Short mmCIF file of C-alpha atoms and ligand atoms in Angstrom, two decimals:
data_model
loop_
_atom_site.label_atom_id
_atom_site.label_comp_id
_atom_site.label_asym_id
_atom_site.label_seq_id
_atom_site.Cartn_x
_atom_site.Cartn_y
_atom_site.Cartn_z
CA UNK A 1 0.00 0.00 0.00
CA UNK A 2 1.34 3.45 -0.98
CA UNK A 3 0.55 6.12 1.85
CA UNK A 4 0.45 9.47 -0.15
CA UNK A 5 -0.22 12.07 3.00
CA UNK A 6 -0.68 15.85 1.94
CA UNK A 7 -0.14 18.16 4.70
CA UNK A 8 -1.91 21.29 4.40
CA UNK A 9 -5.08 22.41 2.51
CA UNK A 10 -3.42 25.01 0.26
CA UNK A 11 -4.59 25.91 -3.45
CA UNK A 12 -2.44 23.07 -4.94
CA UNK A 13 -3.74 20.56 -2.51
CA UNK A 14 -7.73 20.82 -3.85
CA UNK A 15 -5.79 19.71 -7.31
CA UNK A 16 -4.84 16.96 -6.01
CA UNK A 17 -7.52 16.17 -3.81
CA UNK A 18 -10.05 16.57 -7.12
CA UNK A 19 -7.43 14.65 -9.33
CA UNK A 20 -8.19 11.40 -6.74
CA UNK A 21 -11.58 12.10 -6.53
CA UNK A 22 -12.18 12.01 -10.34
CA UNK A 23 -9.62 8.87 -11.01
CA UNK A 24 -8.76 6.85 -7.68
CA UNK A 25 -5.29 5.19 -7.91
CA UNK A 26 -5.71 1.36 -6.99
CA UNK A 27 -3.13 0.62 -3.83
CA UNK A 28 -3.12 4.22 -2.59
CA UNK A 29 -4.39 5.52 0.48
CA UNK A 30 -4.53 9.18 0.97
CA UNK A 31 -4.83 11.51 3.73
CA UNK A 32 -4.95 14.97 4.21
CA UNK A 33 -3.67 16.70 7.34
CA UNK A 34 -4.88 19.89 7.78
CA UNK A 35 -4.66 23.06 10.75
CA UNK A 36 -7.96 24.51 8.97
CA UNK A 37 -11.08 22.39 8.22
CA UNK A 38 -11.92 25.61 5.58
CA UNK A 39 -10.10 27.04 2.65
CA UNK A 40 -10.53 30.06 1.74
CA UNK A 41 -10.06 30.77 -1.85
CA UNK A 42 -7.37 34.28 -2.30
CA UNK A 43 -9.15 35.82 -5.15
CA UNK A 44 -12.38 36.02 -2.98
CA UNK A 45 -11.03 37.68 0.12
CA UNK A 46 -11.36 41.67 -1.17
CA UNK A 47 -14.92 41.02 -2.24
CA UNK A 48 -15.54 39.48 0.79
CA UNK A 49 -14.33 42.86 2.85
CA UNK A 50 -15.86 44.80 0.59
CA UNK A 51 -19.87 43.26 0.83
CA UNK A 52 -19.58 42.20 -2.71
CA UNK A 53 -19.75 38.67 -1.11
CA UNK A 54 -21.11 36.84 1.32
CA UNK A 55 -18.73 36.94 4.21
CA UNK A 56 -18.51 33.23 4.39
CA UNK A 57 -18.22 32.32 0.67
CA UNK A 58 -15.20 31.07 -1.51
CA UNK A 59 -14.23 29.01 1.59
CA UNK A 60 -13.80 25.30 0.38
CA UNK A 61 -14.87 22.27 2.73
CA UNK A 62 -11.48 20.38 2.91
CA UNK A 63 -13.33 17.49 5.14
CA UNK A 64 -16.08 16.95 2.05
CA UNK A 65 -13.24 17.59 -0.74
CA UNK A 66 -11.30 15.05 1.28
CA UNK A 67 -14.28 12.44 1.67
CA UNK A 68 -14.93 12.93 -2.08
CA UNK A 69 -11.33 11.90 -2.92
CA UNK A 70 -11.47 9.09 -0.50
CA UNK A 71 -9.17 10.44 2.06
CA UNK A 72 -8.65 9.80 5.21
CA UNK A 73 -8.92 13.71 7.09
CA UNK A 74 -6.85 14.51 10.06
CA UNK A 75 -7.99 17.95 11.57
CA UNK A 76 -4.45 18.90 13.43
CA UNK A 77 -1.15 20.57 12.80
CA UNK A 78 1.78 18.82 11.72
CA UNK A 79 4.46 19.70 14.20
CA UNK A 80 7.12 17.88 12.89
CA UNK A 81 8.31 15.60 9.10
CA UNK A 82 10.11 12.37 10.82
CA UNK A 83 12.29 11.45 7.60
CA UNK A 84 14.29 8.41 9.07
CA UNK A 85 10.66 6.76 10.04
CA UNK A 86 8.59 8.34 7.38
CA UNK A 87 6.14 10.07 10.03
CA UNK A 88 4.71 12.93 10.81
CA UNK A 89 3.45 13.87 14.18
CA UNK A 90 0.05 15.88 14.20
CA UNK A 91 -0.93 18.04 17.11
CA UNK A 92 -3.22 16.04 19.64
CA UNK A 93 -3.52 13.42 17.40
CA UNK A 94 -1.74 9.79 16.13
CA UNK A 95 1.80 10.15 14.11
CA UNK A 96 0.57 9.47 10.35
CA UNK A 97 3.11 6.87 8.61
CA UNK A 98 3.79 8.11 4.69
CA UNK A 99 5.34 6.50 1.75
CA UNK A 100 4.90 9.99 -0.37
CA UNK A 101 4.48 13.06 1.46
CA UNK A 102 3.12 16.69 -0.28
CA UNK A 103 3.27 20.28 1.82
CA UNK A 104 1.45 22.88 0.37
CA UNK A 105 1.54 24.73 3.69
CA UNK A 106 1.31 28.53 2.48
CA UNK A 107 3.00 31.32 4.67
CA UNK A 108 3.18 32.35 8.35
CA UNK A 109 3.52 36.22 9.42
CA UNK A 110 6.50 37.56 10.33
CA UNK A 111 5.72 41.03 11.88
CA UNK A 112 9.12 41.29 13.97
CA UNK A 113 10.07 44.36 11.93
CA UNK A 114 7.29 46.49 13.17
CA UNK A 115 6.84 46.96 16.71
CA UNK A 116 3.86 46.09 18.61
CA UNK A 117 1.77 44.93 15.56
CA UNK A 118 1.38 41.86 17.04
CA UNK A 119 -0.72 43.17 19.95
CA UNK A 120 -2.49 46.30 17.63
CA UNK A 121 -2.94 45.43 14.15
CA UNK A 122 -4.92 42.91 12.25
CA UNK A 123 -2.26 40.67 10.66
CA UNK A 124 -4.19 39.90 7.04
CA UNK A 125 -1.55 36.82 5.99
CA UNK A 126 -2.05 33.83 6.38
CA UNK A 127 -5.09 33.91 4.94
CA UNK A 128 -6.78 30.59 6.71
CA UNK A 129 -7.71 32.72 9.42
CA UNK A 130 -8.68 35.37 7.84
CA UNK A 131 -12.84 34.99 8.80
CA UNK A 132 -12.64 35.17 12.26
CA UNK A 133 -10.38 38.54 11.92
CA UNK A 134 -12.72 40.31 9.42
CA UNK A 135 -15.73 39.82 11.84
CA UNK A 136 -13.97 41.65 14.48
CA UNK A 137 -13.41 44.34 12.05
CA UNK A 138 -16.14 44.84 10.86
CA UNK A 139 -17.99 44.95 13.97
CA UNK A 140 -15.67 47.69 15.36
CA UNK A 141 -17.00 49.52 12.04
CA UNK A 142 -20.23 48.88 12.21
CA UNK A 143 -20.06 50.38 15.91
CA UNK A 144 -17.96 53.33 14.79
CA UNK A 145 -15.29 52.51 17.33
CA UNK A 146 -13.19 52.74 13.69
CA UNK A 147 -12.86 56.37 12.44
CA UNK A 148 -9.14 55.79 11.14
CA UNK A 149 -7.85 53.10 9.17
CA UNK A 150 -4.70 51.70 8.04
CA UNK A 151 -3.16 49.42 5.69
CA UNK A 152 0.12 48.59 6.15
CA UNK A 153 1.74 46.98 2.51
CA UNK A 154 1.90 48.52 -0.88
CA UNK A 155 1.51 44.69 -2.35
CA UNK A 156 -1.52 43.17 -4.48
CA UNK A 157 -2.92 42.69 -1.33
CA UNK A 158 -2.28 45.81 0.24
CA UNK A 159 -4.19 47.44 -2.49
CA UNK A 160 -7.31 45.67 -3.24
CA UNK A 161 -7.89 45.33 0.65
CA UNK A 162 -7.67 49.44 1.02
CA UNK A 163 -10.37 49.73 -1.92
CA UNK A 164 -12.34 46.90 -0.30
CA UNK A 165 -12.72 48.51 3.20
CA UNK A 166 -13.22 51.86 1.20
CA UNK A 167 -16.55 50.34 -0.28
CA UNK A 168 -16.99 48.59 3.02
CA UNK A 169 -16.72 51.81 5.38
CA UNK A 170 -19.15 54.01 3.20
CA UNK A 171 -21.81 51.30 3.22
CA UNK A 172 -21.80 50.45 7.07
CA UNK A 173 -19.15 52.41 8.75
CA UNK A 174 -20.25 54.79 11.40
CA UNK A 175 -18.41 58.19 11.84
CA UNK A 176 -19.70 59.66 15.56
CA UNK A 177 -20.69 63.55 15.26
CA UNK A 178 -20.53 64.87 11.55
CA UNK A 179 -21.14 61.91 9.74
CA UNK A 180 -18.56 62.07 7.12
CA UNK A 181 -16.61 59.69 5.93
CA UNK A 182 -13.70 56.66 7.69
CA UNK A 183 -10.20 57.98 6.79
CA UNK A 184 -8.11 55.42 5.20
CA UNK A 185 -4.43 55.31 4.73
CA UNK A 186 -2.18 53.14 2.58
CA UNK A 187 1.06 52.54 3.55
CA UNK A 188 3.28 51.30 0.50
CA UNK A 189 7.36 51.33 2.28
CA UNK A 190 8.67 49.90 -1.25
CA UNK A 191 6.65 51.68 -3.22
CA UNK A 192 3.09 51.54 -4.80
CA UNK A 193 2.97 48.11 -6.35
CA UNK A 194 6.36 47.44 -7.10
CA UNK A 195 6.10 45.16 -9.98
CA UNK A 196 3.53 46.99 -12.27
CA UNK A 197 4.34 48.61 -15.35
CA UNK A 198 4.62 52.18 -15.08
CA UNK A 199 0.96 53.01 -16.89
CA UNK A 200 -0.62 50.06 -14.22
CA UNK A 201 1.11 52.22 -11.35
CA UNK A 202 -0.25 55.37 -12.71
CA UNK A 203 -3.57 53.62 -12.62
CA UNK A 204 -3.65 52.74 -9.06
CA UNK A 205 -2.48 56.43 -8.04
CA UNK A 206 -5.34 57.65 -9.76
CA UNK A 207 -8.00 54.59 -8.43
CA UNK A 208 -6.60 55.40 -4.90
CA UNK A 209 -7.37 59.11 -5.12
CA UNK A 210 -10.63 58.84 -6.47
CA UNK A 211 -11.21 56.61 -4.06
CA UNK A 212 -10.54 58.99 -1.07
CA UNK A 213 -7.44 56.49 0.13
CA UNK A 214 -4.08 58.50 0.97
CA UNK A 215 -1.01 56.94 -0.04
CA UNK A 216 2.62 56.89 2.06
CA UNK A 217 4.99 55.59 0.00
CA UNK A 218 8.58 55.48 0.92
CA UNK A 219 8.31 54.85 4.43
CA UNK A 220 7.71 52.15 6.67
CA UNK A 221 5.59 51.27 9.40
CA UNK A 222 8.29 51.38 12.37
CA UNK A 223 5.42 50.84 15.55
CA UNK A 224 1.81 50.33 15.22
CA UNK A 225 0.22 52.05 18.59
CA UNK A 226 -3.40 51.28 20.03
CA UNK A 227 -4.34 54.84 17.83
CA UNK A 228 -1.24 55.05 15.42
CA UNK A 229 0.93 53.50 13.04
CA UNK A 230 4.50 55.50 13.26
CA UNK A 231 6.45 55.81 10.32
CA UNK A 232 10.45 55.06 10.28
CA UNK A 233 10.61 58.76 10.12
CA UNK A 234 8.47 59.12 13.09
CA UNK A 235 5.24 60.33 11.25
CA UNK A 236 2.43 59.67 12.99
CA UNK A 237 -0.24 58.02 10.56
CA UNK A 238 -3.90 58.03 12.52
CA UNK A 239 -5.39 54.15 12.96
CA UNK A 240 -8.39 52.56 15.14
CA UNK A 241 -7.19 49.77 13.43
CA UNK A 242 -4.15 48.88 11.33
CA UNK A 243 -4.32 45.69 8.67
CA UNK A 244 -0.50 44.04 7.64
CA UNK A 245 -0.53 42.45 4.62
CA UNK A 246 4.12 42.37 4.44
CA UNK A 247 6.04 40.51 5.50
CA UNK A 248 5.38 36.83 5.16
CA UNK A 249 7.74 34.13 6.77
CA UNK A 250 8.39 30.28 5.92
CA UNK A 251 6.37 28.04 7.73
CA UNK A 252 8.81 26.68 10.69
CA UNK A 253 7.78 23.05 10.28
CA UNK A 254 10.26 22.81 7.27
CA UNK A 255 13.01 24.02 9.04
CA UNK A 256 12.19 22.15 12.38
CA UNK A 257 12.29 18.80 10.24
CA UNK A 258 15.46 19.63 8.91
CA UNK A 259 14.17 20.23 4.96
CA UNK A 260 16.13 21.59 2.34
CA UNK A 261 15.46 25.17 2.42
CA UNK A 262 16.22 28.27 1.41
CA UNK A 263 17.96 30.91 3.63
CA UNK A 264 14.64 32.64 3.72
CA UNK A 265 13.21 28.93 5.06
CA UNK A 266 10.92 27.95 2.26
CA UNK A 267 11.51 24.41 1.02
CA UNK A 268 13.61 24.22 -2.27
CA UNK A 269 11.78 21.77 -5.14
CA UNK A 270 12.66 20.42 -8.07
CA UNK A 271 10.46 21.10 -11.94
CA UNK A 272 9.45 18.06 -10.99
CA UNK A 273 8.16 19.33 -7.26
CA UNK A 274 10.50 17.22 -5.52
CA UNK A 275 12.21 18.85 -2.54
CA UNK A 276 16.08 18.96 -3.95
CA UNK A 277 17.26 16.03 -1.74
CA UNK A 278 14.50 13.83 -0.94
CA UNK A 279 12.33 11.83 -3.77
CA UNK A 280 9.57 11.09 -1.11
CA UNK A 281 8.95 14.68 -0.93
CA UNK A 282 6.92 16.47 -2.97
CA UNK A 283 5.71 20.42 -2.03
CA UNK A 284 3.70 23.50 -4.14
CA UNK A 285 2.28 27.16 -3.28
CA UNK A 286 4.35 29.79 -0.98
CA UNK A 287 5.99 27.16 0.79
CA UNK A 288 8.20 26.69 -1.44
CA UNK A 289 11.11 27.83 -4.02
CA UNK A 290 11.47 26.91 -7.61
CA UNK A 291 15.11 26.55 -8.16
CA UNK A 292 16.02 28.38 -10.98
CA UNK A 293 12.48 29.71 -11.71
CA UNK A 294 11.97 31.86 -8.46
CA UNK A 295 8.91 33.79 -8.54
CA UNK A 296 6.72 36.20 -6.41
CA UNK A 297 4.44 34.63 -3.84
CA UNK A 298 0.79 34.03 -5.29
CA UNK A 299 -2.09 31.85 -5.23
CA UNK A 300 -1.75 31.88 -9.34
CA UNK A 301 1.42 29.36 -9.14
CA UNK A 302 -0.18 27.37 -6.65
CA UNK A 303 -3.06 26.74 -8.79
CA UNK A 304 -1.08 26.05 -11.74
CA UNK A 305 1.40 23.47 -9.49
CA UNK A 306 -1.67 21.84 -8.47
CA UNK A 307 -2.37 19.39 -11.69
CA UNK A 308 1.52 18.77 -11.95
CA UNK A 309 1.34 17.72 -8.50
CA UNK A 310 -1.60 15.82 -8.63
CA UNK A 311 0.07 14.01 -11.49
CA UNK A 312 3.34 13.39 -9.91
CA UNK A 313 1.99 11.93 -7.40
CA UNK A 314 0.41 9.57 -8.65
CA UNK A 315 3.09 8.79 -11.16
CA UNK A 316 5.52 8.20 -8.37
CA UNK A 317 3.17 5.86 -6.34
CA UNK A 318 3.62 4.13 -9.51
CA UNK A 319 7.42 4.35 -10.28
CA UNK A 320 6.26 6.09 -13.28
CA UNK A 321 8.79 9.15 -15.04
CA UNK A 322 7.64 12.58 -13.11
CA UNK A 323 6.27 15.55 -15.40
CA UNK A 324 8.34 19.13 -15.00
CA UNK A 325 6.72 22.30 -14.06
CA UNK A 326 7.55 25.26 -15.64
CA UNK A 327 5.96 28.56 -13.69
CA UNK A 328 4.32 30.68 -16.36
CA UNK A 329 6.48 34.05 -16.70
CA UNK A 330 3.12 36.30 -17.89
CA UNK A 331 -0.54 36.11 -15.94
CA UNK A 332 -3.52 38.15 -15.85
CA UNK A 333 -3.19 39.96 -12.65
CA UNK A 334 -6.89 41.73 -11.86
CA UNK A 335 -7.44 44.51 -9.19
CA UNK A 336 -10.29 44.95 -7.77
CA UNK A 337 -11.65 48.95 -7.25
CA UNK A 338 -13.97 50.53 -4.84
CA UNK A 339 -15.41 52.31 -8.20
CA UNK A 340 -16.44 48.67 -9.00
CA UNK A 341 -14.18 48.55 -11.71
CA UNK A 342 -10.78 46.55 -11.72
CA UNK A 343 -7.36 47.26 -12.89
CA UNK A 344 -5.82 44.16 -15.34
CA UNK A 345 -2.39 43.86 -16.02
CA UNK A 346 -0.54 41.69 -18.13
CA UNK A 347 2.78 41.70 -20.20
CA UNK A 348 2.97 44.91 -18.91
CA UNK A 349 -0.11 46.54 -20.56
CA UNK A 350 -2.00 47.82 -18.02
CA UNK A 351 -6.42 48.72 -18.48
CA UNK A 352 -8.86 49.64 -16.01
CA UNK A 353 -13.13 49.08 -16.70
CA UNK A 354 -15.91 47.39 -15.26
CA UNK A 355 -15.83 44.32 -17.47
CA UNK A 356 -12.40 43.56 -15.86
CA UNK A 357 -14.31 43.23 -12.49
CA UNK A 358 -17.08 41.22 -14.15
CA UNK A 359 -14.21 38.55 -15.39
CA UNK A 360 -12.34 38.61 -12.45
CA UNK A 361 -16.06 37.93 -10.69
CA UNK A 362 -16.81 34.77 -13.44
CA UNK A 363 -13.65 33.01 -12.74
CA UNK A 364 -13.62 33.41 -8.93
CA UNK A 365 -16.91 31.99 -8.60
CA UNK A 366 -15.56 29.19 -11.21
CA UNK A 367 -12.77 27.94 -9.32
CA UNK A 368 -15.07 27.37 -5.76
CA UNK A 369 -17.47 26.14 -8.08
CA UNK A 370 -15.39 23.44 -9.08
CA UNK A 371 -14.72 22.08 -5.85
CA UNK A 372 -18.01 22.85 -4.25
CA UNK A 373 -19.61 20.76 -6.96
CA UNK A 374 -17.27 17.90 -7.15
C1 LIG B 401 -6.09 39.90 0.71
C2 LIG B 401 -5.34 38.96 -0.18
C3 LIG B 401 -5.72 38.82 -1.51
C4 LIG B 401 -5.02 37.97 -2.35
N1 LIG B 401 -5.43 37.88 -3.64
C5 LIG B 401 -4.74 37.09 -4.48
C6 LIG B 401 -5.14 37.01 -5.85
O1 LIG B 401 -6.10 37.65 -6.29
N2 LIG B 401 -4.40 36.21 -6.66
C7 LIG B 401 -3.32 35.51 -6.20
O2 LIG B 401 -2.68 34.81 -6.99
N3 LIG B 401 -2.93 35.55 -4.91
C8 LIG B 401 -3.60 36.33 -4.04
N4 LIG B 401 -3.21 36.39 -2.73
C9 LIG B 401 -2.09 35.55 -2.26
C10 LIG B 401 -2.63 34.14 -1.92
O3 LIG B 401 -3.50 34.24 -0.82
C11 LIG B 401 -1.54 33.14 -1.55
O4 LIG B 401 -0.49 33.23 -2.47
C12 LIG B 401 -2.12 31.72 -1.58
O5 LIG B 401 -3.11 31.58 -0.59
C13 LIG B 401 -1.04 30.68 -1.35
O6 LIG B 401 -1.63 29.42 -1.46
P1 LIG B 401 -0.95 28.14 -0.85
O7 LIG B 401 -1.58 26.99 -1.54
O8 LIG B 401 0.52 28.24 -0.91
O9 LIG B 401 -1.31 28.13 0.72
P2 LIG B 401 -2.55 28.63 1.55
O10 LIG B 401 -3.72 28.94 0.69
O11 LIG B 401 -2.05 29.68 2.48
O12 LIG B 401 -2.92 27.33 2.40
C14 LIG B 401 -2.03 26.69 3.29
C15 LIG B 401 -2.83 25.83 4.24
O13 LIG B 401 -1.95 24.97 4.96
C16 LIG B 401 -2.36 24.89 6.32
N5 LIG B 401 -1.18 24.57 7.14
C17 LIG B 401 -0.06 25.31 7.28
N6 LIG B 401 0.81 24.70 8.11
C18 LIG B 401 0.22 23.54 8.49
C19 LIG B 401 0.63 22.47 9.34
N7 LIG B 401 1.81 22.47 9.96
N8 LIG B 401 -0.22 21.43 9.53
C20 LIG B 401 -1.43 21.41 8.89
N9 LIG B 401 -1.86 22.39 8.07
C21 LIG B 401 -1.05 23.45 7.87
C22 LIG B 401 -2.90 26.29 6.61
O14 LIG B 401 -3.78 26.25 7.70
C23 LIG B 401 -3.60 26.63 5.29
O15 LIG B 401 -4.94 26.19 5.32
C24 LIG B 401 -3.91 37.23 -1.86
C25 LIG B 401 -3.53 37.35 -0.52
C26 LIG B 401 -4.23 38.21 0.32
C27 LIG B 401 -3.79 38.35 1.75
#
């Protein structure tokens, strides 16, 4: 019996899980070990700050997905990758035995650099527990205990999450006194979106403006106080509440289990997925590092790693030759507005309109479709 055990329910992971459930591999057993029971699916998260979702949708049932593909689920962390016994040992649970092992394990938050956001600010990455923090938020608007806001990262991320609580705070936030309207403040240290072409930049100046959004760029967020973020120049910036979306860390599992990793920590993989000195081991998503085809972290690579992974998988549970993944050097990268328009950028041409939100709305929905239904 091959023992194929995926630990964590990242983007790749529902490849693989729907790969099994569509075409189950005779002489495999599969389990999934996951810290969340939900996923929640990236491309969803602005809409769901900004109302144009449900709060609780694009969050994929790992347990169903799981039963679907015939897998065994273990809700639990993995706290550490036993290579010598081929185990891994799961928070309050058994040790689960593997033959093949996956990690698609995403990021952890590494807010060291700024003082005291880990008592005072919302900390947006990773994104699995991202629900429970966007009640409390929204609560605090609803009650108009939030008159300030910040948003700490001029990333993807950064961006679409100050336009989302822009639509979110004039439908349902609640200024005391005069009524007018929640100030919001983004905080870009490297720079408004870093990697956009310059017209795509320009764009998101102008989208920020319009919608009402200051922008700091240049500076960082040195200390984030109970009122304040303070700038490295010691600028105060006024904040109720401050959201980080920087700084993202490896998870500490691969470096506890004594992986092959980067000097940043993530886990170093092969085209093939394979972690550079272990065949057993196969990984996918911000975990990890392409060698030789390093690229930024995004859910887009997971997504595409997923049906590589899936495959490899099951081609090594069958001592079958491994396909190579090569990470796709131009995607469609769509930015969602408070106008309820979105900016799209690819091969650095850069347009902004409403049908760009409509298509970025169509193949959201699509992807949790496709593992809803399954
Ligand atoms: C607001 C926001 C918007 C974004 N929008 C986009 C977008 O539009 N497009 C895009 O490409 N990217 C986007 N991203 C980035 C995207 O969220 C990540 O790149 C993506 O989630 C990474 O997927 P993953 O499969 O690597 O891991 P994740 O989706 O982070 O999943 C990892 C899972 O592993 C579990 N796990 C971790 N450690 C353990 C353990 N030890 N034991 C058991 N389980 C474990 C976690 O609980 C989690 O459920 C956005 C990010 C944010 C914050």
């Amino acid at each position: 019996m091959c023992d194929i055990v995926l630990i964590g329910g990242g983007h790749a992971h529902l490849f693989v899980l729907e790969a099994f459930a569509k075409k189950p591999l005779d002489g495999a057993r599969l389990t999934l070990v996951a810290k969340e029971a939900f996923a929640p699916y990236s491309g969803m998260l602005p809409g769901r700050v900004s109302g144009q979702y449900p709060i609780d949708s694009g969050e994929i049932d790992l347990e169903r997905l799981a039963k679907r593909a015939g897998a065994r689920f273990v809700h639990g962390e993995a706290t550490a990758i036993d290579r010598q016994r081929r185990e891994i040992r799961v928070k309050d649970n058994s040790p689960v035995a593997y033959s093949l092992l996956s990690l698609d394990l995403g990021i952890v938050p590494d807010v060291s650099a700024i003082e005291g956001a880990a008592s005072h600010c919302l900390i947006v990455k990773p994104i699995s527990t991202f629900r429970e923090k966007l009640d409390r938020l929204l609560a605090d608007l609803r009650s108009g205990r939030i008159v300030n806001l910040a948003v700490v990262g001029g990333g993807p991320a950064g961006f679409e999450l100050a336009h989302a609580l822009r639509k979110r705070a004039d439908a349902e936030g609640r200024i005391p006194g005069d009524g007018g309207s929640v100030a919001i403040t983004l905080i870009a240290g490297n720079g408004l979106l870093a990697g956009l072409p310059g017209r795509g930049r320009r764009l998101a100046r102008n989208a920020l403006a319009e919608a009402r959004i200051d922008l700091v760029e240049g500076r960082r967020a040195a200390r984030i106080e109970e009122r304040a973020v303070v700038l490295d120049d010691g600028r105060l910036v006024p904040a109720d509440a401050a959201l980080v979306t920087t700084a993202a860390a490896a998870p500490k599992l691969l470096r506890r289990s004594g992986l092959g990793i980067d000097e940043a920590g993530f886990l170093e993989v092969r085209p093939t997925l394979q972690a550079k000195d272990d065949d057993t081991l196969f990984a996918a998503g911000d975990c990890v590092t392409l060698i030789g085809q390093e690229r930024p972290k995004a859910g887009v690579f997971a997504v595409r790693q997923g049906p590589v992974l899936a495959e490899n998988l099951r081609r090594a549970a069958l001592a079958r030759p491994l396909r190579r993944y090569r990470a796709q050097t131009a995607y469609l990268m769509l930015l969602a507005l408070a106008s309820g328009e979105a900016i799209a950028v690819r091969n650095g041409i850069a347009l902004q309109s409403r049908f760009f939100l409509r298509l970025k709305d169509w193949i959201d929905r699509r992807f949790v479709a496709r593992f809803d239904r399954l």
